[in-house]
Structure formats: C-alpha cells, structure tokens
Amino acid sequence: MWRGLAAGGEADGGSDSAAAASKPSSIPAADGGTGAAAAVEGTLVAIDRSALFTPQHHSHDPAVLAAAAAHKEPETELARHLKALIQFRGGPISLAEFMSEALTNPQHGYYSQRDVFGAAGDFVTSPEISQMMGEMVGIWCVSTWHQLGRPPRLHLVELGPGRGTLMADLLRGTAAFPEFSKALRVSMVEVSPHLRCMQWDALRCQGTPPDAAAASAAAAPDSSSSPGAGGSGDTSSSGSLSADSSSSSSGSTSDEQGEAGTAPPPAAGQAVRGVSGWNGGVVSWHRSLEEVDVDAEEGEEGEGCPALYIAHEFLDALPVHQFQKTERGWCERLVDAASPDSPLHLRMVLSPGTTPAAHLLLPRRLQQLSGAQRRGLEALEVCPQAMAVAESLGRRVAERGGAALVIDYGQDGPYTSSLQAIRRHQFVSLLEQPGTADLSNRVDYSALRSSVADSGAAAECLGPIPQALFLLGLGIEQRLEQLLATATPQQAAALRAGYQRLVGETSEGAALHEEGMGSSYQAFCIAQRGLKPWPFGAVVEEEEEEVAEVEAGEGDQAGAGEAGIGEGGGEGVGTAGEQQQQPGDRQPASNITPGS
C-alpha cells in the first residue's frame, strides 16, 4: 500500500495490487464439511501477489556489507540525496522528479557545478560548433522584425542560453543593423547561477550589478571555465570570424572578456540587469518565463511591445514522465533505491497501478493522438513542462505579437522512451552516478502543436523543418563563402567542418561529437496568426502548392479516365511522393536581406 501511495496510486484497498478469483475444486474441506470450511467447500481462492511489495534482503554482517560495497559505483552527493528523499517519501519518485533533481538541484545538480559545454565538457551544441549558427538565428530575428513592421521596441527572450554563445553571436552579427539593435531589449531565462555568470561574460555586459562581489566569490572555483578562459576552446578553433575579420564572441580571449565584462551577475533570485558590450542594449536575467514581462522590461505602462523567443536545445532538458501499458492499466516508470547487490545505487521500477501523473497527463495526450497512433501503443513519454511552455508562448505571441523559434532534436510525433544520459561525449546508463551526466529527451513537436491549439490562442505553428533547410534558407552558404574569403587555411578547414556538422547528415560509425545535425535537429515556429516568418512561410507555401498540384493532377486523371483517355500508359501525373521536392533539393534564396 505505501508503494502505491508513493507512486500516486489510489488508496482503494489495493484493488490494483491483489486480485481474487474462484473456481470449482475437488479438494475436500479439512474439517469434513462442517463449520466455516463447509462454506467454502469446492472453492479455491488464488491471490495474485505479483504487485505486492517484497522487502529487499538486508544484512548487518560487516563482511556482507563490505562485499556489497566493493562492486558498487561511487556514490555521488546527489545519489545520497535521492536515496534519502526516497526513504523520506516512503517509496520511489517519478522519473520527472529524478530528472529535475539530477539537472537543476542547487547544490549537486548537473548544471549547477561546472561548465558542461564544449569539447572539454560532456556535449557540444550548435552555437559552440560555429558562429554561423547564432548569426543565422540573428538574420531570422531581423527578417521577422521587418515582417512585424519594424516596431521601435522589440523584446528578445532566450530560454536556456547555455554559455550565452548563441546570443553573443546574434548581437554581434545584428549590430550591422543599427535600427534593429536600438529597438532590442534582451531577456535571458536561466536557473543556474554559474551559467548566468558565463552568459554575463559572453555578452560583455558592463556595469556593476548589486551583490556582484558575492556572485564573484560563488563563481570563483570555476572561473577557469569562463567562455574566454578556455571553456569554449572548441569554438575558438572553429575559425570564428566576423564580417570584418574581427574575432567573434566564441573566439575571444580571456583578456578581452575581462575588459568587457566588469563583473558577473548576482545570484539567482535577485534583479539582474546589465548593458551588452556587443550592441549597447539592455540585458536582464530571469529564472523562469513567467518572470519575464514585456512591459516591465521597458519600464513603461500601456500596450506591450512584440517579442521574439528563442528556445535552442531548451525543451530537451525539461523533465519527462514515462508510462507503460500493463495488465493493470497504464503504470508509470519510477526511480527507487537499488538492492545492496546491485552495482548502481538506484533502479527503475514500475508503479503498482495508475499514478496521479497518469490520471492527469495520459488522457489529454492520448486524445491528441490520431487513432492510428493510439493503436498498438504500449508505452508513451510525456513532457508536461514542454507542453506548458508551448502553450505560454502561443498566448504571449497572440496577445503581444511576435514569434517563437524552437530548435531541438526530435520528431513530429510521440516517443515511447527517448530519455538518455551523456557524459564526456559518450552515452552512459541513465541512473549511473546521477548529477555527473547530462539528461535529455527528444522533443515531440506534435505535442507542442496540440498544446498551442488546445489553448485557444490566436497563434499558429509552422514546421518542424530540418535544421539544414532552416539554415540554408537563411543564407548560411553565402555566409560561409564570405567568411572563407578572409580566413586562414586552419580557420577555413574549421569553418567547413562546422558548416558540415550544422547542415550535414550523420555518417555511419561517426562518434557522438561528430554527428551531423542537418536532419536530426528540427526547427519549429509558434507565431501570431497571419505571420509566417522566413523560411517557414516559404515551406508552407511550397507544401500547399504541391498539395494543390497533386489534387489537380488526380482530378485530371479522373476526368481522363471517365473519357477513356490516358489508358495504355500515356504520360500521366506522377505520384505525390515523386512530385514532392526533397529537402536536399531545395535551393536557398541568394543574397537574402531582411524584409526581402
């Protein structure tokens, strides 16, 4: 019973954990058919104990304990904390709670301890591979700003900025558009105090924010991993060049960073505001999207300004719930303390019955799926926070105007189990040494689209489209040629390699840190109704034209068939699959300029 309650099962007397069945039997009563035994004569009661809790074997023998400890993995501080939490709760915790603790625990969480990005960290993100990623996102922002009518005020919000590399390259690149730069007010949504300090330096923020000395002391042990002190060594060697051959944010030295960023921002929970050295614009930090208020940022009352939101590899770090269909119904995968003879300190278990999360999340998500998707579905992964973020973004762009750009690896459909752990650019066991590996899941874009639609907001979703198509449509090829014109041989080689990773495919046998991101990463847009930011609008129009052509061709074929024409293998209309243009066949518009 305690386990069912801990997992969120209903306190119904254990209806999900024990089942009784009766059938005729020839076994005679032990008392010859008299008394109570006579009442159940000819009946055999069977109890299903498969879901009942069986206490793990425990011994106080020092020799046994020493032998068990010898083959255990090292116990991290977070593992000790999670085991204490499980013991205090009296049962296992959800996978979503485990993921949240593992990534964002203030003392022992993965993002709270050190610089985890780049070649010296555990994984590399697109902005760390090449400056062109941030520059192309900047072109997208300028182009969308033009489509919005070039408003005098524009709020730019980034969710989960990492080191701040993407925003730094964006601000540096768009400084060539003075009117756009002057309109910008930037907000960074970040929960990690350590990453806030790195972002402050990457954006070359000026000024001395309140309690900077306290934040400096907190960040001192890891100061060597700041962006300019070697933490982004993989990007400094990527041939980073600006249009005038000056060094970009990802290639700046520690001396440059020290001159630009006078002090790191204060600890989380306090007001944080600075002025970026890249474009002279105001930058503020927030712990959540709910803290970001467009009017408050401007310090003015009245109608709020439009906003652009960027969520690059943000949603994949939000906690997920995983459910599995059993003979007891939909059960949830939970995290429990492992047995003494296990090499790990934690283990996966299945709830004895339906949990509150299953009651709350599953009906809505299953209703969003098509009949074909629901048929034969034995497991399902749900990320409620990602769905909530999509709904919030939809409401924001509908009320204030603007658009949100989401870039992450994922697909336009549900996953059964995509959660994975990465340490030092290698996949590791999900529960191995919690707090020392990055946990991420693949984004279900269909869930984002359904959440925006269910919210009733006057917003529409565009995409997803492959990252390669997104970048090529914004002119990354032309940007590469421009950079190569002034690059050294070493820089040129790095630029070409970075370009290939951003738009190319993963070759067979490639290591994790060498995989191509062109098709595995997808771009997705949530925009105010009627707004179709480039290149999403071009893709939508092309798809509509292709559908119209196919439908027209089918109509012509049907008419020809009725008239007895076209039989015998004449020139007919090809199939939809033959007519569809493949992403690799699409040609980016040349010399794209904002507003063109």
PDB file of C-alpha atoms in Angstrom, residues 104-243:
ATOM      1  CA  THR A 104      18.970  21.569 -11.518  1.00  0.00           C
ATOM      2  CA  ASN A 105      19.482  20.670  -7.840  1.00  0.00           C
ATOM      3  CA  PRO A 106      21.024  23.881  -6.430  1.00  0.00           C
ATOM      4  CA  GLN A 107      23.906  22.104  -4.698  1.00  0.00           C
ATOM      5  CA  HIS A 108      24.525  18.904  -6.642  1.00  0.00           C
ATOM      6  CA  GLY A 109      22.696  19.292  -9.974  1.00  0.00           C
ATOM      7  CA  TYR A 110      24.493  18.782 -13.259  1.00  0.00           C
ATOM      8  CA  TYR A 111      24.126  22.380 -14.452  1.00  0.00           C
ATOM      9  CA  SER A 112      24.989  23.844 -11.052  1.00  0.00           C
ATOM     10  CA  GLN A 113      28.531  22.513 -10.742  1.00  0.00           C
ATOM     11  CA  ARG A 114      30.726  23.306 -13.733  1.00  0.00           C
ATOM     12  CA  ASP A 115      30.999  24.194 -17.409  1.00  0.00           C
ATOM     13  CA  VAL A 116      29.432  21.224 -19.196  1.00  0.00           C
ATOM     14  CA  PHE A 117      29.559  22.539 -22.766  1.00  0.00           C
ATOM     15  CA  GLY A 118      32.173  22.210 -25.487  1.00  0.00           C
ATOM     16  CA  ALA A 119      34.962  19.775 -26.201  1.00  0.00           C
ATOM     17  CA  ALA A 120      36.162  19.934 -22.600  1.00  0.00           C
ATOM     18  CA  GLY A 121      32.646  19.251 -21.298  1.00  0.00           C
ATOM     19  CA  ASP A 122      30.160  16.475 -21.967  1.00  0.00           C
ATOM     20  CA  PHE A 123      28.474  17.628 -25.183  1.00  0.00           C
ATOM     21  CA  VAL A 124      28.652  20.289 -27.888  1.00  0.00           C
ATOM     22  CA  THR A 125      25.696  22.411 -29.013  1.00  0.00           C
ATOM     23  CA  SER A 126      25.233  24.039 -32.416  1.00  0.00           C
ATOM     24  CA  PRO A 127      26.326  27.555 -31.342  1.00  0.00           C
ATOM     25  CA  GLU A 128      29.555  26.081 -29.927  1.00  0.00           C
ATOM     26  CA  ILE A 129      30.290  24.401 -33.267  1.00  0.00           C
ATOM     27  CA  SER A 130      30.223  27.525 -35.395  1.00  0.00           C
ATOM     28  CA  GLN A 131      29.468  31.218 -35.043  1.00  0.00           C
ATOM     29  CA  MET A 132      27.268  30.880 -38.137  1.00  0.00           C
ATOM     30  CA  MET A 133      24.505  29.279 -36.052  1.00  0.00           C
ATOM     31  CA  GLY A 134      23.998  32.376 -33.916  1.00  0.00           C
ATOM     32  CA  GLU A 135      24.395  34.632 -36.930  1.00  0.00           C
ATOM     33  CA  MET A 136      21.682  32.811 -38.898  1.00  0.00           C
ATOM     34  CA  VAL A 137      19.299  32.976 -35.928  1.00  0.00           C
ATOM     35  CA  GLY A 138      20.080  36.695 -35.837  1.00  0.00           C
ATOM     36  CA  ILE A 139      19.139  37.009 -39.519  1.00  0.00           C
ATOM     37  CA  TRP A 140      15.887  35.215 -38.709  1.00  0.00           C
ATOM     38  CA  CYS A 141      15.184  37.752 -35.952  1.00  0.00           C
ATOM     39  CA  VAL A 142      15.911  40.752 -38.200  1.00  0.00           C
ATOM     40  CA  SER A 143      13.781  39.305 -41.007  1.00  0.00           C
ATOM     41  CA  THR A 144      10.867  38.627 -38.649  1.00  0.00           C
ATOM     42  CA  TRP A 145      11.214  42.123 -37.175  1.00  0.00           C
ATOM     43  CA  HIS A 146      10.804  43.504 -40.709  1.00  0.00           C
ATOM     44  CA  GLN A 147       7.701  41.337 -41.207  1.00  0.00           C
ATOM     45  CA  LEU A 148       6.301  42.794 -37.971  1.00  0.00           C
ATOM     46  CA  GLY A 149       6.627  46.281 -39.456  1.00  0.00           C
ATOM     47  CA  ARG A 150       9.960  47.241 -37.843  1.00  0.00           C
ATOM     48  CA  PRO A 151       8.481  48.221 -34.451  1.00  0.00           C
ATOM     49  CA  PRO A 152      10.571  50.722 -32.440  1.00  0.00           C
ATOM     50  CA  ARG A 153      10.676  48.344 -29.477  1.00  0.00           C
ATOM     51  CA  LEU A 154      11.323  44.603 -29.666  1.00  0.00           C
ATOM     52  CA  HIS A 155      11.779  42.193 -26.797  1.00  0.00           C
ATOM     53  CA  LEU A 156      14.182  39.296 -27.464  1.00  0.00           C
ATOM     54  CA  VAL A 157      13.937  36.410 -24.984  1.00  0.00           C
ATOM     55  CA  GLU A 158      16.175  33.341 -24.935  1.00  0.00           C
ATOM     56  CA  LEU A 159      15.234  30.271 -22.903  1.00  0.00           C
ATOM     57  CA  GLY A 160      18.138  28.204 -21.574  1.00  0.00           C
ATOM     58  CA  PRO A 161      21.005  30.251 -23.084  1.00  0.00           C
ATOM     59  CA  GLY A 162      23.801  27.872 -22.014  1.00  0.00           C
ATOM     60  CA  ARG A 163      27.088  29.734 -22.143  1.00  0.00           C
ATOM     61  CA  GLY A 164      25.453  32.651 -23.924  1.00  0.00           C
ATOM     62  CA  THR A 165      27.315  31.906 -27.153  1.00  0.00           C
ATOM     63  CA  LEU A 166      24.281  31.979 -29.433  1.00  0.00           C
ATOM     64  CA  MET A 167      23.042  35.323 -28.069  1.00  0.00           C
ATOM     65  CA  ALA A 168      26.539  36.831 -28.211  1.00  0.00           C
ATOM     66  CA  ASP A 169      26.960  35.858 -31.878  1.00  0.00           C
ATOM     67  CA  LEU A 170      23.437  37.080 -32.587  1.00  0.00           C
ATOM     68  CA  LEU A 171      24.023  40.509 -31.016  1.00  0.00           C
ATOM     69  CA  ARG A 172      27.432  40.881 -32.646  1.00  0.00           C
ATOM     70  CA  GLY A 173      26.110  39.921 -36.075  1.00  0.00           C
ATOM     71  CA  THR A 174      22.970  42.081 -35.951  1.00  0.00           C
ATOM     72  CA  ALA A 175      24.929  45.141 -34.798  1.00  0.00           C
ATOM     73  CA  ALA A 176      25.226  45.811 -38.544  1.00  0.00           C
ATOM     74  CA  PHE A 177      21.501  46.747 -38.415  1.00  0.00           C
ATOM     75  CA  PRO A 178      21.518  49.833 -36.106  1.00  0.00           C
ATOM     76  CA  GLU A 179      17.748  50.335 -36.134  1.00  0.00           C
ATOM     77  CA  PHE A 180      17.176  46.719 -35.103  1.00  0.00           C
ATOM     78  CA  SER A 181      19.861  46.834 -32.394  1.00  0.00           C
ATOM     79  CA  LYS A 182      18.451  50.064 -30.977  1.00  0.00           C
ATOM     80  CA  ALA A 183      14.979  48.503 -30.705  1.00  0.00           C
ATOM     81  CA  LEU A 184      16.206  45.425 -28.813  1.00  0.00           C
ATOM     82  CA  ARG A 185      15.727  44.629 -25.137  1.00  0.00           C
ATOM     83  CA  VAL A 186      17.121  41.204 -24.234  1.00  0.00           C
ATOM     84  CA  SER A 187      15.999  38.794 -21.501  1.00  0.00           C
ATOM     85  CA  MET A 188      17.837  35.598 -20.600  1.00  0.00           C
ATOM     86  CA  VAL A 189      15.856  32.853 -18.819  1.00  0.00           C
ATOM     87  CA  GLU A 190      18.371  30.833 -16.799  1.00  0.00           C
ATOM     88  CA  VAL A 191      18.137  28.961 -13.476  1.00  0.00           C
ATOM     89  CA  SER A 192      21.849  28.222 -12.996  1.00  0.00           C
ATOM     90  CA  PRO A 193      23.841  30.951 -11.191  1.00  0.00           C
ATOM     91  CA  HIS A 194      27.039  29.515 -12.666  1.00  0.00           C
ATOM     92  CA  LEU A 195      25.744  29.738 -16.253  1.00  0.00           C
ATOM     93  CA  ARG A 196      24.440  33.245 -15.580  1.00  0.00           C
ATOM     94  CA  CYS A 197      27.994  34.309 -14.805  1.00  0.00           C
ATOM     95  CA  MET A 198      29.227  32.775 -18.053  1.00  0.00           C
ATOM     96  CA  GLN A 199      26.447  34.479 -20.015  1.00  0.00           C
ATOM     97  CA  TRP A 200      27.314  37.835 -18.429  1.00  0.00           C
ATOM     98  CA  ASP A 201      30.879  37.488 -19.679  1.00  0.00           C
ATOM     99  CA  ALA A 202      29.856  36.185 -23.130  1.00  0.00           C
ATOM    100  CA  LEU A 203      27.588  39.195 -23.684  1.00  0.00           C
ATOM    101  CA  ARG A 204      30.341  41.540 -22.444  1.00  0.00           C
ATOM    102  CA  CYS A 205      27.928  43.146 -20.034  1.00  0.00           C
ATOM    103  CA  GLN A 206      29.081  46.409 -18.495  1.00  0.00           C
ATOM    104  CA  GLY A 207      28.269  47.939 -15.155  1.00  0.00           C
ATOM    105  CA  THR A 208      28.327  46.600 -11.619  1.00  0.00           C
ATOM    106  CA  PRO A 209      25.067  44.894 -10.668  1.00  0.00           C
ATOM    107  CA  PRO A 210      24.030  44.575  -6.994  1.00  0.00           C
ATOM    108  CA  ASP A 211      25.845  41.957  -4.886  1.00  0.00           C
ATOM    109  CA  ALA A 212      28.385  41.331  -7.648  1.00  0.00           C
ATOM    110  CA  ALA A 213      31.075  40.594  -5.083  1.00  0.00           C
ATOM    111  CA  ALA A 214      29.036  37.753  -3.582  1.00  0.00           C
ATOM    112  CA  ALA A 215      28.422  36.276  -7.014  1.00  0.00           C
ATOM    113  CA  SER A 216      32.109  36.589  -7.856  1.00  0.00           C
ATOM    114  CA  ALA A 217      33.012  34.601  -4.777  1.00  0.00           C
ATOM    115  CA  ALA A 218      30.453  31.929  -5.644  1.00  0.00           C
ATOM    116  CA  ALA A 219      31.786  31.637  -9.196  1.00  0.00           C
ATOM    117  CA  ALA A 220      35.488  31.784  -8.262  1.00  0.00           C
ATOM    118  CA  PRO A 221      36.134  28.000  -8.080  1.00  0.00           C
ATOM    119  CA  ASP A 222      35.040  27.595 -11.695  1.00  0.00           C
ATOM    120  CA  SER A 223      36.329  30.854 -13.126  1.00  0.00           C
ATOM    121  CA  SER A 224      38.779  28.968 -15.304  1.00  0.00           C
ATOM    122  CA  SER A 225      35.910  27.633 -17.389  1.00  0.00           C
ATOM    123  CA  SER A 226      34.528  31.012 -18.422  1.00  0.00           C
ATOM    124  CA  PRO A 227      33.970  31.417 -22.152  1.00  0.00           C
ATOM    125  CA  GLY A 228      37.118  33.395 -22.654  1.00  0.00           C
ATOM    126  CA  ALA A 229      39.348  31.275 -20.451  1.00  0.00           C
ATOM    127  CA  GLY A 230      39.352  28.099 -22.428  1.00  0.00           C
ATOM    128  CA  GLY A 231      35.813  26.840 -21.808  1.00  0.00           C
ATOM    129  CA  SER A 232      34.967  27.380 -25.439  1.00  0.00           C
ATOM    130  CA  GLY A 233      38.201  26.119 -26.842  1.00  0.00           C
ATOM    131  CA  ASP A 234      36.341  24.113 -29.425  1.00  0.00           C
ATOM    132  CA  THR A 235      34.776  27.249 -30.822  1.00  0.00           C
ATOM    133  CA  SER A 236      37.852  29.413 -30.665  1.00  0.00           C
ATOM    134  CA  SER A 237      39.415  26.980 -33.092  1.00  0.00           C
ATOM    135  CA  SER A 238      36.374  26.917 -35.337  1.00  0.00           C
ATOM    136  CA  GLY A 239      37.647  29.741 -37.474  1.00  0.00           C
ATOM    137  CA  SER A 240      35.348  32.297 -35.894  1.00  0.00           C
ATOM    138  CA  LEU A 241      35.409  35.487 -37.933  1.00  0.00           C
ATOM    139  CA  SER A 242      33.052  38.403 -38.165  1.00  0.00           C
ATOM    140  CA  ALA A 243      32.351  40.173 -41.422  1.00  0.00           C
TER     141      ALA A 243
END
